[in-house]
Amino acid sequence: MASRKSKRIGILTAGGDSPGLNAAIRAVGKTAIGHHDMELIGFRDGITGLVANRHVPLDGRALSGILTIGGTILGTSRDKVHKMPVDDESVDMVPTVARQYEEEGLDGLILIGGGGTAKNAMRLADAGMNVLMLPKTIDNDIAGTDTSFGFATATEIATEAIDRVHSTAHSHHRIILTEVMGHNAGWLTLAAGIAGGADVILIPEIPYTVEKVAEMITARMDRGSSFSVVAVAEGARDVHDTADYEAARLLVKAAKTPEGSRAAKAHLAHVEDTQREHSFRLARALESATGLESRVTILGYVQRGGTPCAADRLLATRIGAVAADLAAAGEYGYMVAARGEGTEPVPLAEVAGKVKLVPTDHDWVTAARKVGTSLGD
Ligand code: F6P
């Protein structure tokens, strides 16, 4: 009969997938099994599988050969544990998870995810479960950590795309707007825009005006460069849209009653809806302001797919190994943050519900301005 391992740990991946997830699962598993004699099980499809108690054993065989593979071998979802869809209703499944956690004889849970996962992790921890979190997202917007794995790979992919559109923009004398992911944070666009030498970089943290962007493009034309490359974040807005969006968000925050909150959320959704496809609107506006033909390239999910770069494999491996060490030591309630070349356990309460945006005086912003890039403001 197989001997009982010292501890039994569950792991899952949640939120949008991000290059390096498998490297992190592997690092947690190899350290847990090889160094701490622990047993590891993997929940399928993020919170969905945790709630349904769908799991698979993660032994040495399952962990072998996954370091370089994109996506997640466990699957993922964006569910919220306190608002699970059950028969057209939204149900708090935290008590169900807590019961299953006991029945399964789990000593701890490791959640790999981003901002939404931090909130799920906090809810599970508040219900008495031992929880650790590892930060992953291509958006680089998780509070409390220097960076997250997935960001470096996505930056490489977006940079290559911006590099590549230069030659076609130049050949056709066009403006090419390259739309980069990042949700409401501009890190990915800023990093790839700088590395790819975009002429204009537009991020959510710095509202732009069409006039300023057109000014930059026209100045380039005057210097003989009758083309421009604009790196635009999916969450970027001009000053007018920013004002409407911020006002709608304030209404949501200020709502005092359930009805008021529903109405404010519906208004916010409407505002967000009318602001969709902003890159196409901006392209049309720039075309009429400059006389240059404009095109839009939306990078989309290409940025999240495929092989993680070396930096993400390294980051995922080192923070994954630390998470297994913390679990072995019975230290829970933390996100394992990347801090310089090391790591730091940051209390989940300092991460959940927070977002790390680009400070408008950040070094990267300053450097972009210094090399003559327009931020559209
Ligand atoms: O959070 C990662 C991310 O790729 C964002 O950059 C993007 O806004 C979002 O996920 C897309 O979400 P989904 O995969 O649900 O379409």
Short mmCIF file of C-alpha atoms and ligand atoms in Angstrom, two decimals:
data_model
loop_
_atom_site.label_atom_id
_atom_site.label_comp_id
_atom_site.label_asym_id
_atom_site.label_seq_id
_atom_site.Cartn_x
_atom_site.Cartn_y
_atom_site.Cartn_z
CA MET A 1 0.00 0.00 0.00
CA ALA A 2 1.31 3.47 -0.89
CA SER A 3 2.36 5.41 2.18
CA ARG A 4 0.42 8.59 3.06
CA LYS A 5 2.35 11.65 1.93
CA SER A 6 3.21 14.29 4.53
CA LYS A 7 0.73 16.81 3.08
CA ARG A 8 -1.89 17.02 0.34
CA ILE A 9 -2.00 20.20 -1.72
CA GLY A 10 -4.38 21.31 -4.48
CA ILE A 11 -3.43 23.62 -7.34
CA LEU A 12 -5.42 25.41 -10.04
CA THR A 13 -4.96 27.99 -12.78
CA ALA A 14 -7.60 30.73 -13.11
CA GLY A 15 -8.35 33.82 -15.21
CA GLY A 16 -7.03 34.41 -18.73
CA ASP A 17 -4.24 32.02 -19.63
CA SER A 18 -0.72 33.34 -19.66
CA PRO A 19 2.57 31.89 -20.94
CA GLY A 20 4.40 30.17 -18.06
CA LEU A 21 1.43 28.57 -16.30
CA ASN A 22 2.71 25.06 -16.96
CA ALA A 23 6.20 26.04 -15.87
CA ALA A 24 4.70 27.21 -12.55
CA ILE A 25 2.62 24.03 -12.06
CA ARG A 26 5.74 21.99 -12.77
CA ALA A 27 7.87 23.98 -10.31
CA VAL A 28 5.29 23.69 -7.53
CA GLY A 29 4.88 19.97 -8.22
CA LYS A 30 8.53 19.02 -8.54
CA THR A 31 9.42 20.92 -5.38
CA ALA A 32 6.42 19.63 -3.43
CA ILE A 33 6.90 16.01 -4.43
CA GLY A 34 10.69 15.83 -4.72
CA HIS A 35 11.70 17.95 -1.74
CA HIS A 36 8.80 17.85 0.68
CA ASP A 37 7.21 14.46 0.04
CA MET A 38 3.83 16.13 -0.50
CA GLU A 39 1.00 14.97 -2.74
CA LEU A 40 -0.30 17.37 -5.40
CA ILE A 41 -3.68 17.33 -7.10
CA GLY A 42 -4.76 19.70 -9.88
CA PHE A 43 -8.27 21.12 -10.14
CA ARG A 44 -9.60 21.35 -13.67
CA ASP A 45 -10.67 24.64 -15.27
CA GLY A 46 -9.92 26.99 -12.40
CA ILE A 47 -12.65 27.82 -9.90
CA THR A 48 -15.18 25.85 -11.97
CA GLY A 49 -13.36 22.60 -11.23
CA LEU A 50 -12.67 23.54 -7.62
CA VAL A 51 -16.39 24.04 -7.01
CA ALA A 52 -17.28 20.81 -8.84
CA ASN A 53 -14.40 18.99 -7.11
CA ARG A 54 -12.98 17.82 -10.46
CA HIS A 55 -9.33 17.04 -9.99
CA VAL A 56 -6.49 14.92 -11.30
CA PRO A 57 -3.36 13.62 -9.59
CA LEU A 58 -0.24 15.57 -10.52
CA ASP A 59 2.64 13.14 -10.18
CA GLY A 60 6.12 13.19 -11.71
CA ARG A 61 4.78 11.75 -14.96
CA ALA A 62 2.06 14.40 -15.34
CA LEU A 63 4.59 17.16 -14.67
CA SER A 64 7.14 15.92 -17.16
CA GLY A 65 7.59 17.71 -20.50
CA ILE A 66 5.33 20.69 -19.73
CA LEU A 67 7.90 23.42 -19.01
CA THR A 68 7.90 24.79 -22.54
CA ILE A 69 4.21 24.37 -23.36
CA GLY A 70 1.86 27.37 -23.60
CA GLY A 71 -1.62 27.53 -22.06
CA THR A 72 -2.36 25.42 -19.00
CA ILE A 73 -2.58 21.64 -18.76
CA LEU A 74 -5.28 22.11 -16.11
CA GLY A 75 -7.56 24.44 -18.09
CA THR A 76 -8.87 27.73 -16.74
CA SER A 77 -12.02 29.81 -16.27
CA ARG A 78 -12.98 33.26 -15.06
CA ASP A 79 -15.55 32.21 -12.44
CA LYS A 80 -16.04 33.99 -9.12
CA VAL A 81 -16.35 31.53 -6.26
CA HIS A 82 -19.00 33.60 -4.45
CA LYS A 83 -21.08 34.10 -7.60
CA MET A 84 -21.23 30.78 -9.41
CA PRO A 85 -23.93 30.38 -12.05
CA VAL A 86 -26.30 27.63 -10.88
CA ASP A 87 -29.71 27.20 -12.58
CA ASP A 88 -29.88 30.82 -13.76
CA GLU A 89 -28.91 32.05 -10.31
CA SER A 90 -25.71 33.27 -8.82
CA VAL A 91 -24.72 31.16 -5.80
CA ASP A 92 -22.01 31.58 -3.17
CA MET A 93 -20.03 28.33 -3.41
CA VAL A 94 -17.41 29.15 -0.77
CA PRO A 95 -19.10 26.86 1.84
CA THR A 96 -19.19 24.01 -0.72
CA VAL A 97 -15.49 24.44 -1.47
CA ALA A 98 -14.70 24.57 2.28
CA ARG A 99 -16.58 21.30 2.86
CA GLN A 100 -14.87 19.56 -0.06
CA TYR A 101 -11.50 20.86 1.10
CA GLU A 102 -12.06 19.07 4.42
CA GLU A 103 -13.41 15.90 2.82
CA GLU A 104 -10.45 15.70 0.43
CA GLY A 105 -8.04 16.06 3.33
CA LEU A 106 -6.34 19.06 1.75
CA ASP A 107 -3.66 20.91 3.69
CA GLY A 108 -3.54 23.83 1.29
CA LEU A 109 -4.56 25.31 -2.04
CA ILE A 110 -2.35 27.14 -4.53
CA LEU A 111 -4.18 29.44 -6.93
CA ILE A 112 -2.31 30.73 -9.95
CA GLY A 113 -3.98 33.82 -11.36
CA GLY A 114 -4.35 37.57 -11.59
CA GLY A 115 -6.53 40.24 -9.99
CA GLY A 116 -9.77 38.22 -10.04
CA THR A 117 -7.97 35.21 -8.60
CA ALA A 118 -6.58 37.31 -5.74
CA LYS A 119 -10.17 38.10 -4.74
CA ASN A 120 -11.16 34.43 -4.97
CA ALA A 121 -8.09 33.48 -2.94
CA MET A 122 -9.00 36.03 -0.26
CA ARG A 123 -12.56 34.66 -0.02
CA LEU A 124 -11.29 31.10 0.43
CA ALA A 125 -8.72 32.22 3.00
CA ASP A 126 -11.41 34.17 4.90
CA ALA A 127 -13.44 30.95 5.05
CA GLY A 128 -10.55 29.25 6.86
CA MET A 129 -8.72 27.49 4.03
CA ASN A 130 -4.94 27.58 3.65
CA VAL A 131 -4.33 29.50 0.45
CA LEU A 132 -1.34 30.73 -1.53
CA MET A 133 -1.39 32.62 -4.80
CA LEU A 134 1.10 32.94 -7.66
CA PRO A 135 0.86 36.06 -9.87
CA LYS A 136 0.37 35.51 -13.60
CA THR A 137 -0.98 37.83 -16.26
CA ILE A 138 0.22 39.31 -19.52
CA ASP A 139 -1.21 42.63 -18.26
CA ASN A 140 1.40 43.09 -15.47
CA ASP A 141 -1.31 44.80 -13.39
CA ILE A 142 -1.23 42.75 -10.17
CA ALA A 143 -0.62 44.88 -7.07
CA GLY A 144 2.22 43.97 -4.73
CA THR A 145 4.50 42.21 -7.21
CA ASP A 146 7.23 43.64 -9.42
CA THR A 147 5.93 41.61 -12.33
CA SER A 148 3.94 38.53 -13.27
CA PHE A 149 4.79 35.67 -15.58
CA GLY A 150 3.31 35.94 -19.05
CA PHE A 151 4.15 39.62 -19.33
CA ALA A 152 7.63 39.07 -20.76
CA THR A 153 6.41 36.66 -23.45
CA ALA A 154 3.50 38.91 -24.43
CA THR A 155 5.90 41.86 -24.60
CA GLU A 156 8.12 39.89 -27.01
CA ILE A 157 5.14 38.99 -29.20
CA ALA A 158 3.72 42.54 -29.29
CA THR A 159 7.18 43.99 -29.92
CA GLU A 160 7.74 41.70 -32.87
CA ALA A 161 4.34 42.71 -34.26
CA ILE A 162 5.17 46.42 -33.93
CA ASP A 163 8.56 45.77 -35.59
CA ARG A 164 6.86 44.03 -38.46
CA VAL A 165 4.19 46.64 -39.18
CA HIS A 166 6.92 49.27 -39.62
CA SER A 167 8.01 48.02 -43.04
CA THR A 168 4.51 47.75 -44.45
CA ALA A 169 3.49 51.13 -42.98
CA HIS A 170 6.60 52.63 -44.57
CA SER A 171 6.04 50.98 -47.96
CA HIS A 172 2.40 52.11 -48.21
CA HIS A 173 2.82 55.52 -46.54
CA ARG A 174 0.22 54.56 -43.97
CA ILE A 175 -0.55 54.97 -40.31
CA ILE A 176 -0.83 51.54 -38.71
CA LEU A 177 -2.45 51.35 -35.30
CA THR A 178 -1.43 48.19 -33.48
CA GLU A 179 -3.85 47.39 -30.67
CA VAL A 180 -2.27 45.65 -27.70
CA MET A 181 -4.04 43.85 -24.81
CA GLY A 182 -3.66 44.82 -21.16
CA HIS A 183 -7.21 45.43 -19.93
CA ASN A 184 -7.22 48.80 -18.12
CA ALA A 185 -3.43 48.94 -17.69
CA GLY A 186 -0.91 50.23 -20.21
CA TRP A 187 2.16 48.19 -19.20
CA LEU A 188 2.16 45.85 -22.17
CA THR A 189 1.56 48.58 -24.75
CA LEU A 190 4.16 50.83 -23.18
CA ALA A 191 6.83 48.10 -22.99
CA ALA A 192 6.21 46.80 -26.52
CA GLY A 193 5.75 50.31 -27.90
CA ILE A 194 9.12 51.42 -26.54
CA ALA A 195 10.91 48.22 -27.54
CA GLY A 196 9.32 48.23 -30.99
CA GLY A 197 9.98 51.93 -31.58
CA ALA A 198 6.36 53.00 -32.03
CA ASP A 199 6.02 56.68 -32.92
CA VAL A 200 2.98 57.10 -30.68
CA ILE A 201 2.05 55.05 -27.60
CA LEU A 202 -1.46 55.39 -26.18
CA ILE A 203 -2.24 53.91 -22.76
CA PRO A 204 -5.30 54.09 -20.48
CA GLU A 205 -3.41 55.98 -17.78
CA ILE A 206 -2.69 58.92 -20.12
CA PRO A 207 -5.83 60.13 -21.94
CA TYR A 208 -4.99 61.30 -25.45
CA THR A 209 -6.39 63.83 -27.90
CA VAL A 210 -6.66 63.11 -31.61
CA GLU A 211 -5.11 66.54 -32.24
CA LYS A 212 -1.91 65.69 -30.33
CA VAL A 213 -1.55 62.32 -32.06
CA ALA A 214 -2.14 63.94 -35.46
CA GLU A 215 0.40 66.65 -34.59
CA MET A 216 3.09 64.04 -34.09
CA ILE A 217 2.24 62.24 -37.32
CA THR A 218 2.19 65.49 -39.29
CA ALA A 219 5.55 66.56 -37.81
CA ARG A 220 6.98 63.23 -38.98
CA MET A 221 5.54 63.85 -42.47
CA ASP A 222 7.18 67.28 -42.49
CA ARG A 223 10.49 65.56 -41.75
CA GLY A 224 9.96 63.19 -44.69
CA SER A 225 8.54 60.19 -42.83
CA SER A 226 5.18 59.74 -44.47
CA PHE A 227 4.14 56.84 -42.25
CA SER A 228 3.65 56.25 -38.55
CA VAL A 229 3.18 53.34 -36.18
CA VAL A 230 0.83 53.83 -33.23
CA ALA A 231 0.83 51.31 -30.35
CA VAL A 232 -2.59 51.62 -28.78
CA ALA A 233 -3.73 49.83 -25.64
CA GLU A 234 -7.11 48.13 -25.80
CA GLY A 235 -8.08 50.22 -22.75
CA ALA A 236 -6.78 53.57 -24.06
CA ARG A 237 -9.30 56.42 -24.34
CA ASP A 238 -9.25 59.99 -25.53
CA VAL A 239 -9.92 62.73 -22.99
CA HIS A 240 -13.68 62.85 -23.71
CA ASP A 241 -14.21 59.08 -23.43
CA THR A 242 -12.06 59.05 -20.29
CA ALA A 243 -14.29 61.69 -18.67
CA ASP A 244 -17.48 59.73 -19.53
CA TYR A 245 -15.95 56.47 -18.34
CA GLU A 246 -14.66 57.90 -15.05
CA ALA A 247 -18.02 59.57 -14.36
CA ALA A 248 -19.83 56.26 -14.93
CA ARG A 249 -17.40 54.45 -12.62
CA LEU A 250 -17.95 57.06 -9.91
CA LEU A 251 -21.71 56.48 -10.15
CA VAL A 252 -21.16 52.77 -9.55
CA LYS A 253 -18.98 53.50 -6.51
CA ALA A 254 -21.48 56.02 -5.12
CA ALA A 255 -24.58 53.83 -5.52
CA LYS A 256 -26.26 53.30 -2.16
CA THR A 257 -29.10 50.87 -2.95
CA PRO A 258 -29.22 47.57 -4.91
CA GLU A 259 -31.47 49.25 -7.52
CA GLY A 260 -29.11 52.24 -7.73
CA SER A 261 -26.16 49.91 -8.11
CA ARG A 262 -27.87 47.93 -10.88
CA ALA A 263 -28.76 51.12 -12.77
CA ALA A 264 -25.22 52.53 -12.38
CA LYS A 265 -23.66 49.25 -13.56
CA ALA A 266 -25.98 49.18 -16.58
CA HIS A 267 -24.96 52.75 -17.41
CA LEU A 268 -21.26 51.84 -17.10
CA ALA A 269 -21.78 48.83 -19.38
CA HIS A 270 -23.50 51.12 -21.90
CA VAL A 271 -20.62 53.60 -21.80
CA GLU A 272 -18.10 50.77 -22.24
CA ASP A 273 -20.15 49.44 -25.13
CA THR A 274 -20.21 52.76 -26.97
CA GLN A 275 -16.44 53.07 -26.50
CA ARG A 276 -15.63 49.69 -28.07
CA GLU A 277 -13.62 49.58 -31.29
CA HIS A 278 -11.94 52.85 -30.36
CA SER A 279 -8.88 51.96 -32.44
CA PHE A 280 -11.01 51.98 -35.58
CA ARG A 281 -12.57 55.32 -34.65
CA LEU A 282 -9.12 56.74 -33.96
CA ALA A 283 -7.81 55.43 -37.29
CA ARG A 284 -10.63 57.20 -39.15
CA ALA A 285 -10.02 60.43 -37.23
CA LEU A 286 -6.28 60.31 -37.96
CA GLU A 287 -6.89 59.59 -41.61
CA SER A 288 -8.97 62.74 -42.00
CA ALA A 289 -6.62 64.83 -39.84
CA THR A 290 -3.41 63.82 -41.66
CA GLY A 291 -4.48 62.65 -45.09
CA LEU A 292 -2.55 59.39 -44.58
CA GLU A 293 -4.37 56.11 -45.10
CA SER A 294 -4.83 54.32 -41.78
CA ARG A 295 -5.10 50.64 -40.86
CA VAL A 296 -5.70 48.77 -37.61
CA THR A 297 -4.07 45.52 -36.49
CA ILE A 298 -5.57 43.94 -33.38
CA LEU A 299 -3.04 41.54 -31.87
CA GLY A 300 -5.59 39.88 -29.57
CA TYR A 301 -5.06 36.34 -28.32
CA VAL A 302 -1.84 35.83 -30.27
CA GLN A 303 -0.25 37.67 -27.35
CA ARG A 304 -1.30 34.99 -24.86
CA GLY A 305 -0.67 31.89 -26.91
CA GLY A 306 2.32 29.66 -27.45
CA THR A 307 5.66 28.97 -25.88
CA PRO A 308 6.69 31.03 -22.85
CA CYS A 309 9.96 32.94 -23.27
CA ALA A 310 12.96 32.12 -21.07
CA ALA A 311 12.29 35.01 -18.65
CA ASP A 312 8.76 33.77 -17.95
CA ARG A 313 9.89 30.16 -17.51
CA LEU A 314 12.52 31.35 -15.06
CA LEU A 315 10.10 33.57 -13.10
CA ALA A 316 7.39 30.90 -12.98
CA THR A 317 9.90 28.30 -11.82
CA ARG A 318 11.41 30.36 -9.04
CA ILE A 319 8.12 31.60 -7.58
CA GLY A 320 6.53 28.16 -8.00
CA ALA A 321 9.33 26.52 -6.04
CA VAL A 322 8.95 29.10 -3.25
CA ALA A 323 5.18 28.48 -3.09
CA ALA A 324 5.81 24.77 -2.50
CA ASP A 325 8.33 25.63 0.23
CA LEU A 326 5.79 27.90 1.95
CA ALA A 327 3.12 25.19 1.76
CA ALA A 328 5.54 22.68 3.26
CA ALA A 329 6.27 25.10 6.10
CA GLY A 330 2.53 25.67 6.66
CA GLU A 331 2.81 29.37 5.79
CA TYR A 332 -0.33 30.53 4.04
CA GLY A 333 -2.35 33.63 3.23
CA TYR A 334 0.23 35.07 0.83
CA MET A 335 0.86 35.87 -2.80
CA VAL A 336 4.43 34.92 -3.71
CA ALA A 337 5.52 38.21 -5.25
CA ALA A 338 8.46 38.69 -7.59
CA ARG A 339 10.82 41.14 -5.91
CA GLY A 340 13.95 42.02 -7.85
CA GLU A 341 15.77 38.77 -8.44
CA GLY A 342 14.14 37.23 -5.40
CA THR A 343 10.63 36.73 -4.05
CA GLU A 344 8.58 38.09 -1.17
CA PRO A 345 5.43 36.70 0.45
CA VAL A 346 2.84 39.52 0.36
CA PRO A 347 -0.37 39.14 2.44
CA LEU A 348 -3.36 38.42 0.17
CA ALA A 349 -5.25 41.28 1.82
CA GLU A 350 -2.69 43.68 0.32
CA VAL A 351 -3.33 42.35 -3.18
CA ALA A 352 -7.05 41.53 -3.43
CA GLY A 353 -9.16 44.28 -4.99
CA LYS A 354 -6.17 46.38 -6.06
CA VAL A 355 -4.81 47.08 -9.53
CA LYS A 356 -1.30 48.20 -10.46
CA LEU A 357 -1.54 50.87 -13.15
CA VAL A 358 1.30 52.70 -14.90
CA PRO A 359 2.24 55.79 -12.83
CA THR A 360 2.25 58.73 -15.24
CA ASP A 361 5.76 59.66 -14.08
CA HIS A 362 7.07 56.10 -14.39
CA ASP A 363 10.60 55.69 -15.78
CA TRP A 364 9.28 53.98 -18.89
CA VAL A 365 6.97 56.93 -19.62
CA THR A 366 9.84 59.36 -19.11
CA ALA A 367 12.16 57.33 -21.33
CA ALA A 368 9.54 57.13 -24.09
CA ARG A 369 9.12 60.90 -24.02
CA LYS A 370 12.89 61.44 -24.01
CA VAL A 371 13.38 59.45 -27.20
CA GLY A 372 10.70 61.53 -28.90
CA THR A 373 7.73 59.19 -28.66
CA SER A 374 4.35 60.86 -28.35
CA LEU A 375 2.04 59.69 -25.56
CA GLY A 376 -0.84 61.53 -27.22
CA ASP A 377 -1.17 64.14 -24.45
O1 F6P B 1 -6.12 39.62 -18.46
C1 F6P B 1 -5.53 39.12 -19.60
C2 F6P B 1 -6.31 39.55 -20.81
O2 F6P B 1 -5.68 38.96 -21.93
C3 F6P B 1 -6.49 41.05 -21.00
O3 F6P B 1 -5.35 41.63 -21.55
C4 F6P B 1 -7.69 41.07 -21.89
O4 F6P B 1 -8.38 42.30 -21.74
C5 F6P B 1 -8.52 39.95 -21.37
O5 F6P B 1 -7.63 39.05 -20.77
C6 F6P B 1 -9.31 39.21 -22.40
O6 F6P B 1 -10.15 38.36 -21.73
P1 F6P B 1 -10.87 37.09 -22.29
O7 F6P B 1 -9.85 36.00 -22.41
O8 F6P B 1 -11.90 36.74 -21.28
O9 F6P B 1 -11.44 37.47 -23.63
#
